[in-house]
Amino acid sequence: METKKENPEKKSSSSSSSKKKKGLEIEGYPVEGLSIGGQETCVIFPSLKMAFDIGRCPQRAISQEFLFISHGHMDHIGGLPMYVATRGLYNMKPPTVIVPKSIKENVEKLFEVHRAMDHSELKHNLIGLDVGEELQLRKDLKVRAFRTCHVIASQGYIVYSVKQKLKQEYVGLSGNEIKSLKLSGVEITYTITSPEIAFTGDTTSDFIIDPNNSDVLRARILVMESTFVNDSMTVEHARDYGHTHLSEIVSHADRFENKAILLIHFSARYERDEIQAAVLALPPSLASRVFALTEGI
């Protein structure tokens, strides 16, 4: 990666606007990416500058400042060095990469090997987060890792919006009065924290019944895997490989309080029409708020 190049985000948008825009818009959030079981997973929320897992590092992921890795399988982490290297090539600021604490040391070794081969700095901020731990991303956003159940160590992430609201007793005061109270040390606001985005990565359906995961099931948008969608594969097969079957989501339908559910990580055995048919056949309580990420299928 010898020379610096122009940041692709600064290029004229005329060429991109002429192409058909890919992705979805869910609950006001644009969502992009690809997720095919065993091949690659990268789910992008560009308005939040976030990507979940990095697959083969799709081009659109490079401009995201925060990257959350759910586990160490190659179809979820394989593009990590390219993501960091390409941001450096385009002279972007070093990204923040959040990984399960259990794999942080190995990820550090991965970067050491690539530095030795590539002679690039590969600047980034690597953070290991354990289940239940939180990280403040910026003033209005924080993230917490939650427990998932896969064949290797894994975890999901909940992104919370953080807002300051004026306490009721001070509503109606003038600006000068509010300023005076603040200068005198009075706490005039309180914090409202709301789960906005939850991402599971690969997991069995057991995460649904974990009492510690209540915020996952009430996040505005839940991005969850549904590797198998019809009776061509059994629930038992899904569980044996650490995955979720769509029929299990139906079985737990009453637990999901989410405004929207985005299904990802479909097995490569399925055609797009099969996935869409399975989603259309969902009970009305689910069908009205379930989306499928089928880009690339």
GROMACS .gro file of N, CA and C in nm, residues 20-78:
model
  177
   20LYS      N    1  -2.791   0.256  -0.962
   20LYS     CA    2  -2.904   0.225  -0.875
   20LYS      C    3  -2.855   0.210  -0.732
   21LYS      N    4  -2.916   0.280  -0.641
   21LYS     CA    5  -2.875   0.273  -0.501
   21LYS      C    6  -2.915   0.138  -0.442
   22LYS      N    7  -2.819   0.074  -0.378
   22LYS     CA    8  -2.844  -0.054  -0.315
   22LYS      C    9  -2.876  -0.033  -0.168
   23GLY      N   10  -2.938  -0.134  -0.107
   23GLY     CA   11  -2.964  -0.129   0.036
   23GLY      C   12  -3.110  -0.107   0.067
   24LEU      N   13  -3.136  -0.094   0.196
   24LEU     CA   14  -3.271  -0.078   0.248
   24LEU      C   15  -3.278   0.048   0.332
   25GLU      N   16  -3.398   0.092   0.362
   25GLU     CA   17  -3.418   0.194   0.464
   25GLU      C   18  -3.516   0.137   0.565
   26ILE      N   19  -3.472   0.126   0.689
   26ILE     CA   20  -3.551   0.063   0.795
   26ILE      C   21  -3.558   0.157   0.914
   27GLU      N   22  -3.679   0.194   0.952
   27GLU     CA   23  -3.699   0.282   1.067
   27GLU      C   24  -3.613   0.408   1.058
   28GLY      N   25  -3.602   0.460   0.937
   28GLY     CA   26  -3.527   0.584   0.917
   28GLY      C   27  -3.378   0.566   0.900
   29TYR      N   28  -3.329   0.444   0.911
   29TYR     CA   29  -3.186   0.417   0.896
   29TYR      C   30  -3.159   0.352   0.759
   30PRO      N   31  -3.073   0.409   0.677
   30PRO     CA   32  -3.026   0.336   0.559
   30PRO      C   33  -2.943   0.216   0.606
   31VAL      N   34  -2.961   0.102   0.541
   31VAL     CA   35  -2.886  -0.019   0.576
   31VAL      C   36  -2.832  -0.080   0.448
   32GLU      N   37  -2.705  -0.113   0.448
   32GLU     CA   38  -2.640  -0.171   0.332
   32GLU      C   39  -2.560  -0.294   0.374
   33GLY      N   40  -2.507  -0.366   0.275
   33GLY     CA   41  -2.416  -0.475   0.306
   33GLY      C   42  -2.453  -0.606   0.242
   34LEU      N   43  -2.378  -0.710   0.280
   34LEU     CA   44  -2.399  -0.844   0.230
   34LEU      C   45  -2.390  -0.940   0.347
   35SER      N   46  -2.466  -1.048   0.340
   35SER     CA   47  -2.456  -1.150   0.444
   35SER      C   48  -2.504  -1.283   0.389
   36ILE      N   49  -2.409  -1.368   0.355
   36ILE     CA   50  -2.438  -1.502   0.304
   36ILE      C   51  -2.359  -1.600   0.389
   37GLY      N   52  -2.429  -1.695   0.449
   37GLY     CA   53  -2.365  -1.788   0.540
   37GLY      C   54  -2.244  -1.856   0.480
   38GLY      N   55  -2.132  -1.853   0.552
   38GLY     CA   56  -2.011  -1.918   0.508
   38GLY      C   57  -1.931  -1.843   0.404
   39GLN      N   58  -1.985  -1.733   0.352
   39GLN     CA   59  -1.915  -1.656   0.248
   39GLN      C   60  -1.869  -1.520   0.299
   40GLU      N   61  -1.962  -1.436   0.339
   40GLU     CA   62  -1.924  -1.306   0.395
   40GLU      C   63  -2.043  -1.239   0.462
   41THR      N   64  -2.014  -1.169   0.570
   41THR     CA   65  -2.114  -1.088   0.638
   41THR      C   66  -2.055  -0.952   0.670
   42CYS      N   67  -2.124  -0.848   0.628
   42CYS     CA   68  -2.091  -0.711   0.664
   42CYS      C   69  -2.218  -0.629   0.653
   43VAL      N   70  -2.269  -0.582   0.765
   43VAL     CA   71  -2.393  -0.504   0.768
   43VAL      C   72  -2.358  -0.361   0.809
   44ILE      N   73  -2.399  -0.265   0.728
   44ILE     CA   74  -2.352  -0.127   0.740
   44ILE      C   75  -2.469  -0.033   0.770
   45PHE      N   76  -2.448   0.055   0.868
   45PHE     CA   77  -2.541   0.164   0.898
   45PHE      C   78  -2.467   0.295   0.870
   46PRO      N   79  -2.470   0.341   0.744
   46PRO     CA   80  -2.385   0.455   0.706
   46PRO      C   81  -2.416   0.584   0.779
   47SER      N   82  -2.541   0.606   0.819
   47SER     CA   83  -2.572   0.731   0.889
   47SER      C   84  -2.511   0.734   1.029
   48LEU      N   85  -2.478   0.617   1.083
   48LEU     CA   86  -2.411   0.608   1.212
   48LEU      C   87  -2.261   0.584   1.198
   49LYS      N   88  -2.214   0.570   1.073
   49LYS     CA   89  -2.073   0.542   1.045
   49LYS      C   90  -2.028   0.412   1.110
   50MET      N   91  -2.115   0.310   1.105
   50MET     CA   92  -2.088   0.182   1.169
   50MET      C   93  -2.102   0.066   1.073
   51ALA      N   94  -2.018  -0.036   1.093
   51ALA     CA   95  -2.032  -0.163   1.023
   51ALA      C   96  -2.022  -0.275   1.126
   52PHE      N   97  -2.101  -0.379   1.103
   52PHE     CA   98  -2.098  -0.496   1.190
   52PHE      C   99  -2.043  -0.613   1.111
   53ASP      N  100  -1.930  -0.668   1.157
   53ASP     CA  101  -1.853  -0.770   1.087
   53ASP      C  102  -1.802  -0.713   0.955
   54ILE      N  103  -1.699  -0.778   0.900
   54ILE     CA  104  -1.632  -0.715   0.786
   54ILE      C  105  -1.614  -0.810   0.668
   55GLY      N  106  -1.654  -0.935   0.678
   55GLY     CA  107  -1.655  -1.026   0.564
   55GLY      C  108  -1.532  -1.015   0.477
   56ARG      N  109  -1.553  -0.982   0.349
   56ARG     CA  110  -1.443  -0.961   0.255
   56ARG      C  111  -1.414  -0.812   0.235
   57CYS      N  112  -1.462  -0.730   0.325
   57CYS     CA  113  -1.443  -0.585   0.320
   57CYS      C  114  -1.502  -0.522   0.194
   58PRO      N  115  -1.635  -0.517   0.185
   58PRO     CA  116  -1.697  -0.448   0.071
   58PRO      C  117  -1.656  -0.301   0.071
   59GLN      N  118  -1.651  -0.242  -0.046
   59GLN     CA  119  -1.601  -0.105  -0.063
   59GLN      C  120  -1.673  -0.007   0.028
   60ARG      N  121  -1.806  -0.022   0.042
   60ARG     CA  122  -1.884   0.075   0.120
   60ARG      C  123  -1.848   0.072   0.268
   61ALA      N  124  -1.790  -0.039   0.315
   61ALA     CA  125  -1.755  -0.050   0.457
   61ALA      C  126  -1.637   0.039   0.494
   62ILE      N  127  -1.554   0.072   0.397
   62ILE     CA  128  -1.429   0.142   0.426
   62ILE      C  129  -1.453   0.280   0.489
   63SER      N  130  -1.562   0.345   0.454
   63SER     CA  131  -1.588   0.479   0.507
   63SER      C  132  -1.653   0.478   0.645
   64GLN      N  133  -1.675   0.361   0.702
   64GLN     CA  134  -1.736   0.353   0.835
   64GLN      C  135  -1.628   0.364   0.943
   65GLU      N  136  -1.652   0.446   1.044
   65GLU     CA  137  -1.551   0.476   1.145
   65GLU      C  138  -1.548   0.374   1.258
   66PHE      N  139  -1.660   0.307   1.281
   66PHE     CA  140  -1.668   0.207   1.388
   66PHE      C  141  -1.696   0.071   1.326
   67LEU      N  142  -1.622  -0.030   1.369
   67LEU     CA  143  -1.643  -0.166   1.321
   67LEU      C  144  -1.657  -0.259   1.441
   68PHE      N  145  -1.764  -0.338   1.441
   68PHE     CA  146  -1.790  -0.433   1.549
   68PHE      C  147  -1.777  -0.575   1.494
   69ILE      N  148  -1.690  -0.654   1.554
   69ILE     CA  149  -1.668  -0.792   1.512
   69ILE      C  150  -1.734  -0.886   1.612
   70SER      N  151  -1.819  -0.977   1.561
   70SER     CA  152  -1.894  -1.066   1.650
   70SER      C  153  -1.816  -1.190   1.690
   71HIS      N  154  -1.731  -1.241   1.598
   71HIS     CA  155  -1.653  -1.361   1.628
   71HIS      C  156  -1.546  -1.381   1.521
   72GLY      N  157  -1.464  -1.484   1.539
   72GLY     CA  158  -1.345  -1.498   1.458
   72GLY      C  159  -1.355  -1.582   1.332
   73HIS      N  160  -1.474  -1.626   1.293
   73HIS     CA  161  -1.484  -1.700   1.168
   73HIS      C  162  -1.451  -1.609   1.050
   74MET      N  163  -1.383  -1.667   0.950
   74MET     CA  164  -1.327  -1.586   0.841
   74MET      C  165  -1.432  -1.509   0.762
   75ASP      N  166  -1.553  -1.564   0.749
   75ASP     CA  167  -1.656  -1.492   0.672
   75ASP      C  168  -1.709  -1.371   0.748
   76HIS      N  169  -1.660  -1.351   0.871
   76HIS     CA  170  -1.701  -1.234   0.949
   76HIS      C  171  -1.586  -1.139   0.980
   77ILE      N  172  -1.462  -1.191   0.975
   77ILE     CA  173  -1.347  -1.108   1.015
   77ILE      C  174  -1.239  -1.101   0.907
   78GLY      N  175  -1.255  -1.178   0.799
   78GLY     CA  176  -1.149  -1.191   0.700
   78GLY      C  177  -1.103  -1.060   0.638
   0.00000   0.00000   0.00000
